[in-house]
Short mmCIF file of N, CA, C and O in Angstrom, two decimals:
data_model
loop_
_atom_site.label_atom_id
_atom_site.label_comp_id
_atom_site.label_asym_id
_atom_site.label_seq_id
_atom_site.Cartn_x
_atom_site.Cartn_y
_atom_site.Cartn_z
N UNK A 1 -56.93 81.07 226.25
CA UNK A 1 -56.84 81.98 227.37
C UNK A 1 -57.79 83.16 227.19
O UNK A 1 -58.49 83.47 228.16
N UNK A 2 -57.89 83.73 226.24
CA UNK A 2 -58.86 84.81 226.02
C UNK A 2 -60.26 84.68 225.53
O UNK A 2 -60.99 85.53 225.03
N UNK A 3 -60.45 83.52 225.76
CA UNK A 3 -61.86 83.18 225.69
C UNK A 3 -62.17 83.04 227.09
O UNK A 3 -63.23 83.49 227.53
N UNK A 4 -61.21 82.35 227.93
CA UNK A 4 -61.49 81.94 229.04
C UNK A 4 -61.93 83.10 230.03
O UNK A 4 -62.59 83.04 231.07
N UNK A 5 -61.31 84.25 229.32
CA UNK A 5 -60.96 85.56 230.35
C UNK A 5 -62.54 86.47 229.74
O UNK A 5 -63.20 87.21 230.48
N UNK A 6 -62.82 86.24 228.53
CA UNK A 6 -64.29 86.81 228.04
C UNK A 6 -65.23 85.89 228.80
O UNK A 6 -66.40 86.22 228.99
N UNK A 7 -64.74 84.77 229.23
CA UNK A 7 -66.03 83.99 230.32
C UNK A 7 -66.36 84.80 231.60
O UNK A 7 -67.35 85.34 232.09
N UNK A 8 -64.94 84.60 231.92
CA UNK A 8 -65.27 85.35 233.40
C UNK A 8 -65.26 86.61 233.30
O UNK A 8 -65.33 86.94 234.48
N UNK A 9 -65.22 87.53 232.73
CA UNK A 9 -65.72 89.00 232.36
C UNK A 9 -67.65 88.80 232.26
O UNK A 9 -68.49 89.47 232.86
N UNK A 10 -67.81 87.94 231.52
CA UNK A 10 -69.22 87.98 231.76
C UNK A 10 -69.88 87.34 232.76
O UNK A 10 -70.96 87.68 233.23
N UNK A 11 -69.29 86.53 233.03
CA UNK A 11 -69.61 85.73 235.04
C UNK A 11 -69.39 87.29 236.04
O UNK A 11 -70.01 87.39 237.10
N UNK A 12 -68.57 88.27 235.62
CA UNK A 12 -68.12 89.15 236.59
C UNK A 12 -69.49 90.25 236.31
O UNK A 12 -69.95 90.86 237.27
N UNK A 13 -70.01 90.42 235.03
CA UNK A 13 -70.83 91.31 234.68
C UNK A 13 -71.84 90.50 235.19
O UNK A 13 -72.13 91.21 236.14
N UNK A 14 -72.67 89.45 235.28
CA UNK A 14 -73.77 89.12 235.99
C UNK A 14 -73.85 89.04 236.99
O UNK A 14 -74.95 89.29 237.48
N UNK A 15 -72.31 88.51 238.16
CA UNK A 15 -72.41 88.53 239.44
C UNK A 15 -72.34 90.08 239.98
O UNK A 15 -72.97 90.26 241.02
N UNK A 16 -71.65 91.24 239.42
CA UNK A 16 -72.20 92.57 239.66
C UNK A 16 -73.26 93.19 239.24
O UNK A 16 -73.58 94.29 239.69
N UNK A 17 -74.00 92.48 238.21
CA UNK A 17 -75.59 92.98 238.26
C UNK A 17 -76.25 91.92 239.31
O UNK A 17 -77.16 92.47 239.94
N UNK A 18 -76.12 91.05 239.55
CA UNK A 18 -76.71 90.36 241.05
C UNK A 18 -76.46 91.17 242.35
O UNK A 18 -77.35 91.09 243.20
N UNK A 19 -75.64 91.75 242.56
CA UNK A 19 -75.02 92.30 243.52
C UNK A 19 -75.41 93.29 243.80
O UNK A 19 -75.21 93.54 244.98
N UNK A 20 -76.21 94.51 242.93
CA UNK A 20 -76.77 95.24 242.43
C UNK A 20 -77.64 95.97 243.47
O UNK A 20 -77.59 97.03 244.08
N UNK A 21 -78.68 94.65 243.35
CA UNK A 21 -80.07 94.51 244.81
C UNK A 21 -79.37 94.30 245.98
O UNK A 21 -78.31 93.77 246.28
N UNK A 22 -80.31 94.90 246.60
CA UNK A 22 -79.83 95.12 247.91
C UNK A 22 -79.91 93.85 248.83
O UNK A 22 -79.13 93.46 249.69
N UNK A 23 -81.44 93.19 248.25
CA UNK A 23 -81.96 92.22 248.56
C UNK A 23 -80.66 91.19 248.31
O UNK A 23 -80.06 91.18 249.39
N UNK A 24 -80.20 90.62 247.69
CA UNK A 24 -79.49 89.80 247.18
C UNK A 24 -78.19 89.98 248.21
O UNK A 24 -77.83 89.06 248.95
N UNK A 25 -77.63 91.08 248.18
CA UNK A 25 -76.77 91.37 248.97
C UNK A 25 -76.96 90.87 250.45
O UNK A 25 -76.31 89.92 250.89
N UNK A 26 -77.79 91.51 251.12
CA UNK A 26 -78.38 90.73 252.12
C UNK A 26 -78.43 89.49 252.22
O UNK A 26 -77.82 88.99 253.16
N UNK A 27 -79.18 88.62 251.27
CA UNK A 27 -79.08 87.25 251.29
C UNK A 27 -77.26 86.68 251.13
O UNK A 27 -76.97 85.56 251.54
N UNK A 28 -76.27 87.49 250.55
CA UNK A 28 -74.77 87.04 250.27
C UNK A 28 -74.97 87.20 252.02
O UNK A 28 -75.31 86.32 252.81
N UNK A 29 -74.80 87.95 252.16
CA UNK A 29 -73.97 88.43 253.87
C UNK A 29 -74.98 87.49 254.59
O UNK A 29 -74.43 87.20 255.66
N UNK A 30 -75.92 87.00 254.54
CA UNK A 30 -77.00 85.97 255.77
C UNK A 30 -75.55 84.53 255.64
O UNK A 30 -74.82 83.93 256.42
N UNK A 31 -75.81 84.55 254.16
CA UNK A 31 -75.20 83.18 254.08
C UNK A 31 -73.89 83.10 253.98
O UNK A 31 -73.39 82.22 253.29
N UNK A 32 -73.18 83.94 254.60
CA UNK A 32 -71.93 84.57 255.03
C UNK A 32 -71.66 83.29 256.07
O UNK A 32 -70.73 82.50 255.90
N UNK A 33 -72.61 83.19 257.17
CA UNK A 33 -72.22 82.63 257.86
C UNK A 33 -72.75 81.26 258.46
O UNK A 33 -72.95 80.81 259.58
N UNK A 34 -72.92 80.75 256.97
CA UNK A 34 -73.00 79.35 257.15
C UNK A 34 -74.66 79.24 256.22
O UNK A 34 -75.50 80.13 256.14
N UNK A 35 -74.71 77.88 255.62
CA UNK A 35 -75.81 77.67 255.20
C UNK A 35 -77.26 77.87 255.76
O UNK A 35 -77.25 77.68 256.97
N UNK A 36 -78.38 78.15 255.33
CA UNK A 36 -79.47 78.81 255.89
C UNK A 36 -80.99 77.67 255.05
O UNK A 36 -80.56 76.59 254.67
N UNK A 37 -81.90 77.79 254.90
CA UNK A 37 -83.19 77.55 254.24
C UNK A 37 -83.41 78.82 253.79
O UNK A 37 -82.95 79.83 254.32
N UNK A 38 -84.39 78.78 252.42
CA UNK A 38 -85.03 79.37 252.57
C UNK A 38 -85.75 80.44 253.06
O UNK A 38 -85.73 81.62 252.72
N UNK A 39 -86.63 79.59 254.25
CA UNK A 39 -87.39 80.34 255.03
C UNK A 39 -86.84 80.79 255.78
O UNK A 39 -87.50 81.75 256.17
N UNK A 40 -85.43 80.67 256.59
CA UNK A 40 -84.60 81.11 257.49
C UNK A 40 -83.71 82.32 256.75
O UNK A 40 -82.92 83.02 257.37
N UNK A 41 -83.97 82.45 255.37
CA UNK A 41 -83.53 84.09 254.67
C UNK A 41 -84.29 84.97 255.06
O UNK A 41 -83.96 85.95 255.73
N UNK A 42 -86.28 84.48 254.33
CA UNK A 42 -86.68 85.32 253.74
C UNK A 42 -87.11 85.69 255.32
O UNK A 42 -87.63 86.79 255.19
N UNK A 43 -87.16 85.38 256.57
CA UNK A 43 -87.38 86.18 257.66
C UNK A 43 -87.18 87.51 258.25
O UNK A 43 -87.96 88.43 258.51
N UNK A 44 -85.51 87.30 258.45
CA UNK A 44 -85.11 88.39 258.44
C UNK A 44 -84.93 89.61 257.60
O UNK A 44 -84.56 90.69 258.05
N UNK A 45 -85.32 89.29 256.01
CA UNK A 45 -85.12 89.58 255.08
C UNK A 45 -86.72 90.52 255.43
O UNK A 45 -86.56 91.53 256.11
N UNK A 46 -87.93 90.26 255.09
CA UNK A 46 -89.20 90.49 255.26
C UNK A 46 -89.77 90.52 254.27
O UNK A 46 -90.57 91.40 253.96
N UNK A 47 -89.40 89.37 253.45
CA UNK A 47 -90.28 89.13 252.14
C UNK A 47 -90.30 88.01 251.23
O UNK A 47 -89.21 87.52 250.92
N UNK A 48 -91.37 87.53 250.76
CA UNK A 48 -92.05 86.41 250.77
C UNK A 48 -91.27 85.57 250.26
O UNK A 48 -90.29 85.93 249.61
N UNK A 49 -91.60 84.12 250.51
CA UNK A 49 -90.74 82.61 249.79
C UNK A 49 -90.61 82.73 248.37
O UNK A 49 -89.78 82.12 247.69
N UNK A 50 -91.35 83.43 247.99
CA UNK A 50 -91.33 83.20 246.10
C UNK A 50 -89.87 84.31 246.04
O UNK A 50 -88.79 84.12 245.47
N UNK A 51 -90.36 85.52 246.87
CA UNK A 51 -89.30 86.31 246.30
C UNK A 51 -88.16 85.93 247.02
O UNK A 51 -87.15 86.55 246.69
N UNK A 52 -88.05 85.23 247.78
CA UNK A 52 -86.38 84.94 248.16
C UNK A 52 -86.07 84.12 246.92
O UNK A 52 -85.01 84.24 246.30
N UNK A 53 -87.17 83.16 246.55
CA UNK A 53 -86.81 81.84 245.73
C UNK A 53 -86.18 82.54 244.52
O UNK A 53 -85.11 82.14 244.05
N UNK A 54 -86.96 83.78 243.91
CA UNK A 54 -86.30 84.34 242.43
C UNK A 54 -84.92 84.89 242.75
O UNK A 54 -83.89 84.74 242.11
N UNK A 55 -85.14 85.66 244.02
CA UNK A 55 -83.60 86.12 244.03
C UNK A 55 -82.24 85.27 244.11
O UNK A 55 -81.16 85.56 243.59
N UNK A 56 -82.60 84.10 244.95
CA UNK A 56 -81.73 82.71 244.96
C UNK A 56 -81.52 82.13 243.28
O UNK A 56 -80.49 81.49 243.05
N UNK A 57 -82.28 82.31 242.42
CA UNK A 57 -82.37 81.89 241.66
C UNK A 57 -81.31 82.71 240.48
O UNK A 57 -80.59 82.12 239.67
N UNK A 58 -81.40 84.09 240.61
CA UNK A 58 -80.38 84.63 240.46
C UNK A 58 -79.10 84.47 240.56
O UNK A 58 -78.25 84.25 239.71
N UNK A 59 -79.04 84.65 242.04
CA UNK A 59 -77.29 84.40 242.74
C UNK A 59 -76.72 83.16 242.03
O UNK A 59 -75.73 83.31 241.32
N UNK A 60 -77.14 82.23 242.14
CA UNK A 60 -77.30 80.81 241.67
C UNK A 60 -76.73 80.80 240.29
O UNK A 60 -75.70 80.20 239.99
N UNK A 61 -77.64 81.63 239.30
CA UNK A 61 -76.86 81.48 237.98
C UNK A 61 -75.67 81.96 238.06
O UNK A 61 -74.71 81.29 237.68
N UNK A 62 -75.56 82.92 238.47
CA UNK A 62 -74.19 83.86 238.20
C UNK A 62 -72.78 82.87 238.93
O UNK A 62 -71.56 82.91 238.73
N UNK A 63 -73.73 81.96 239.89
CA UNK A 63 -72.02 81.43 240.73
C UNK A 63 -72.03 81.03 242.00
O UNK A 63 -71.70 79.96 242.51
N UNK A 64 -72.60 82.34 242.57
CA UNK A 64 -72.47 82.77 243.46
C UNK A 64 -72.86 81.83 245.41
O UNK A 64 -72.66 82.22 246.56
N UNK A 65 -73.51 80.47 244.76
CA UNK A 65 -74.10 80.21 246.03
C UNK A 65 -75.02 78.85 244.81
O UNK A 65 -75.13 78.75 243.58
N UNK A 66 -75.43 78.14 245.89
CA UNK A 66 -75.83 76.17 245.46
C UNK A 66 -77.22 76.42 245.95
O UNK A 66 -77.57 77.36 246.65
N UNK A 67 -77.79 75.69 245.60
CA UNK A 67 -78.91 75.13 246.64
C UNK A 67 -79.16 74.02 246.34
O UNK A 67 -79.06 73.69 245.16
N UNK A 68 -79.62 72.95 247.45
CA UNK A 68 -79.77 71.82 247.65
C UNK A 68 -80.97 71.52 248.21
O UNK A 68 -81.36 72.25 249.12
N UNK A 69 -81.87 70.32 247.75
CA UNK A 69 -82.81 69.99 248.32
C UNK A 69 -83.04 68.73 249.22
O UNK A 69 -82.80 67.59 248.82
N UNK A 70 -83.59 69.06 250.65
CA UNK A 70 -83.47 67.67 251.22
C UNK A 70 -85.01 67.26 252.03
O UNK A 70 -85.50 67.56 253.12
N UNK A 71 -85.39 66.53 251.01
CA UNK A 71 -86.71 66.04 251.60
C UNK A 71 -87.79 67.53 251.08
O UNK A 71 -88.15 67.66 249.91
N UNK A 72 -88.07 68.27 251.91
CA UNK A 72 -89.26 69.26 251.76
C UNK A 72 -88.61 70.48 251.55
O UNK A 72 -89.08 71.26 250.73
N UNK A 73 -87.36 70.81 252.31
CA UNK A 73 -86.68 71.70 252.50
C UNK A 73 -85.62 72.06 251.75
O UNK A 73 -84.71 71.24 251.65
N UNK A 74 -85.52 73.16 251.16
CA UNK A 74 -84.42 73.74 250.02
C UNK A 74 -83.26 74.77 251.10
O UNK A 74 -83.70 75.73 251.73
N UNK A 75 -81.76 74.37 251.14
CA UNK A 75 -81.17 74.99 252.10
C UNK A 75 -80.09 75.12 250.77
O UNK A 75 -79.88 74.42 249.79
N UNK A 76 -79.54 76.37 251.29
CA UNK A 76 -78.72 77.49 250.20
C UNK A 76 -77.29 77.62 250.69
O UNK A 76 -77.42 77.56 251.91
N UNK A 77 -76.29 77.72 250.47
CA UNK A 77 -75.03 78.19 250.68
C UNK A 77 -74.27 78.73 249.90
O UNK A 77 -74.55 78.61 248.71
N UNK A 78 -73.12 79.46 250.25
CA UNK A 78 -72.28 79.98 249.60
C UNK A 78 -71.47 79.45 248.49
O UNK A 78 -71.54 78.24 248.68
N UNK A 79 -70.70 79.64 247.36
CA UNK A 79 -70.12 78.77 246.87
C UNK A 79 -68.87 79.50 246.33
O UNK A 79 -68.66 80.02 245.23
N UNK A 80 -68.07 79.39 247.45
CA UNK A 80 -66.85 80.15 247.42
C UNK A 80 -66.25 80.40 245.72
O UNK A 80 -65.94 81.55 245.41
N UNK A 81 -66.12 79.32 244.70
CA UNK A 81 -65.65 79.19 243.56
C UNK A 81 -65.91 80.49 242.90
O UNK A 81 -65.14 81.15 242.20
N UNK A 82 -67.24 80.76 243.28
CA UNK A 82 -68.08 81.38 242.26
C UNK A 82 -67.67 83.12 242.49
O UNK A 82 -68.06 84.04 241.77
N UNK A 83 -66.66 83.26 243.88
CA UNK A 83 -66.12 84.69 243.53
C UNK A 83 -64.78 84.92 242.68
O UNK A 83 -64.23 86.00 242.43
N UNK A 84 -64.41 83.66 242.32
CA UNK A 84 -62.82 84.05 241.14
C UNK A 84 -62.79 84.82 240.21
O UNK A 84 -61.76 85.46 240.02
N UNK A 85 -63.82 84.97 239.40
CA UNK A 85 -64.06 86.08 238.58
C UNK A 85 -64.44 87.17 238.95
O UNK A 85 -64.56 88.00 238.04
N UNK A 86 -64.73 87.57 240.16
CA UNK A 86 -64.52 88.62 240.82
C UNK A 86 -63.18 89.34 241.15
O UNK A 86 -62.71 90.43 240.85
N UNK A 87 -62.71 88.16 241.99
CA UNK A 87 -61.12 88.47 242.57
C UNK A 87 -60.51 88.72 241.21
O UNK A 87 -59.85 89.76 241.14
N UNK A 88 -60.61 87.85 239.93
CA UNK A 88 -59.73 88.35 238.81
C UNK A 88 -59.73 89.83 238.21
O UNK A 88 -58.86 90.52 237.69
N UNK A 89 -61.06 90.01 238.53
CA UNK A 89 -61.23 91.44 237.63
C UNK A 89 -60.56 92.08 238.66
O UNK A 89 -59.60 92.77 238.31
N UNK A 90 -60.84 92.03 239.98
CA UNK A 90 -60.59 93.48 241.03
C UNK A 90 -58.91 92.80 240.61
O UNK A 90 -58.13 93.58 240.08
N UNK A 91 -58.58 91.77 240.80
CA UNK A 91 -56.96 92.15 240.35
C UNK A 91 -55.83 92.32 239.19
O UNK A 91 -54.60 92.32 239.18
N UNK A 92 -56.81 92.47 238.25
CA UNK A 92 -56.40 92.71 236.89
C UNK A 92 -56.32 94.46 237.13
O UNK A 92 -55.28 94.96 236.71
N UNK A 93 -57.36 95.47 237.78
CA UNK A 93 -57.98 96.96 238.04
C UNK A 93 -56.64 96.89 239.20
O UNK A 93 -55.74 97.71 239.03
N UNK A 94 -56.52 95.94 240.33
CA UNK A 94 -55.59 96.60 241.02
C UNK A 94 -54.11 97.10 240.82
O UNK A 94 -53.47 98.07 241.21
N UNK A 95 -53.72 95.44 239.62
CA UNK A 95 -52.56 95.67 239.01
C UNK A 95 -52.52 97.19 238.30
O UNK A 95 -51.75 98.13 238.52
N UNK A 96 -53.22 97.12 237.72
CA UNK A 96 -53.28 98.31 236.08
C UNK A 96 -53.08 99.85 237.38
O UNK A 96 -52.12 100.61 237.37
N UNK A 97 -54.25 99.95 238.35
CA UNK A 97 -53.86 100.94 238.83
C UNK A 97 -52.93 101.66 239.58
O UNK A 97 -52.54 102.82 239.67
N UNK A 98 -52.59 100.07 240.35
CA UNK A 98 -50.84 100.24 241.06
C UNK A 98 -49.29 100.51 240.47
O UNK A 98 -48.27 100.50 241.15
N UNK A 99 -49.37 100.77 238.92
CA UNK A 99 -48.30 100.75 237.79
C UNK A 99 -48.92 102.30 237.72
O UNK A 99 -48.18 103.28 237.70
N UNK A 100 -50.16 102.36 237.70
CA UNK A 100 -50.60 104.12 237.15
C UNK A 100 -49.97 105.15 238.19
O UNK A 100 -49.22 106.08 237.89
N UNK A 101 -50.48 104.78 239.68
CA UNK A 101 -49.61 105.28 240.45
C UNK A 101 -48.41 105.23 240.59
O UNK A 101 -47.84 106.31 240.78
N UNK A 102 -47.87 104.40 240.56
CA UNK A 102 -45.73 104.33 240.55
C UNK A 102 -45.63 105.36 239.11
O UNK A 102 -44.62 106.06 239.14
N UNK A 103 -46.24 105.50 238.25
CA UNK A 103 -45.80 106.03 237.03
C UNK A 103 -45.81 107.45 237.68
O UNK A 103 -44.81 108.16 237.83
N UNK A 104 -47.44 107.84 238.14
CA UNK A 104 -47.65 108.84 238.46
C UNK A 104 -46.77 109.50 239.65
O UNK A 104 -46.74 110.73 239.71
N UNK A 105 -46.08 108.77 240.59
CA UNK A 105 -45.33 109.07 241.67
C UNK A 105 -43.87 109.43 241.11
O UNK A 105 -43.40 110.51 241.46
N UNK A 106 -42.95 108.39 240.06
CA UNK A 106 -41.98 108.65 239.24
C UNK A 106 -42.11 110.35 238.92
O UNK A 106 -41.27 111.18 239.28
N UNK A 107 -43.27 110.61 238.24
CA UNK A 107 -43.61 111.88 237.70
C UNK A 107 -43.37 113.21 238.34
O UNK A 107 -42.67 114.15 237.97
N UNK A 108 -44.26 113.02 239.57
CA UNK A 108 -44.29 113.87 240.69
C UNK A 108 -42.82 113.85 241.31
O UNK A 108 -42.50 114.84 241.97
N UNK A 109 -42.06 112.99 241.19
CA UNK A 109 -40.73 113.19 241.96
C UNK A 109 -39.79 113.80 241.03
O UNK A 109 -38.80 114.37 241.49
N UNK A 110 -39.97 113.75 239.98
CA UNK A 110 -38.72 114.61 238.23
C UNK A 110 -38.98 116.15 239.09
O UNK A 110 -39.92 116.71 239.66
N UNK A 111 -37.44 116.45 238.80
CA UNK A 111 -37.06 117.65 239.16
C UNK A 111 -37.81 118.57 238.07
O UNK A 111 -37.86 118.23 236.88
N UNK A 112 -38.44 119.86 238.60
CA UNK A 112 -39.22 120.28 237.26
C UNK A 112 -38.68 121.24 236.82
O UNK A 112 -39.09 121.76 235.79
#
């Protein structure tokens, strides 16, 4: 178990240094809504195929999103899996802080 949990602590530390760029971000939210190419990022995006390709290349390690090639064309999507180590950390921080507050509220209510 605590190896498993030092995995996704470091899946969580690369997908928040991916997350980082703005660029990247952008490309999460394009492909928000449904798979895209490539060239159908780096458009709206306004910058070149290589640099969408490194930044994909990024997201990609960390989890975050597939890419597939079909014929000439490389088309990208989301890959839902790849936010669990996200959701774990934010709910490991939500637990810990929702006990800090009840403690802290207990506190504030003692007759002083």
């Amino acid at each position: 178990m605590m190896k498993s949990r030092v995995a996704r602590g470091e899946q969580a530390d690369r997908i928040f240094a991916a997350l980082g760029d703005g660029t990247r971000r952008a490309i999460v939210d394009l492909l928000a809504h449904g798979p895209l190419t490539v060239s159908a990022l780096a458009q709206p995006l306004g910058v070149s195929l290589t640099a969408v390709a490194q930044h994909l290349q990024i997201l990609e390690a960390c989890g975050l999103l597939k890419t597939e090639k079909r014929g000439r064309v490389r088309f990208c999507a989301m890959d839902p899996d790849g936010l669990d180590a996200l959701e774990e950390w934010v709910g490991r921080h939500r637990q810990l802080w929702a006990r800090r507050f009840s403690q802290l509220e207990e506190i504030l209510r003692e007759d002083p």
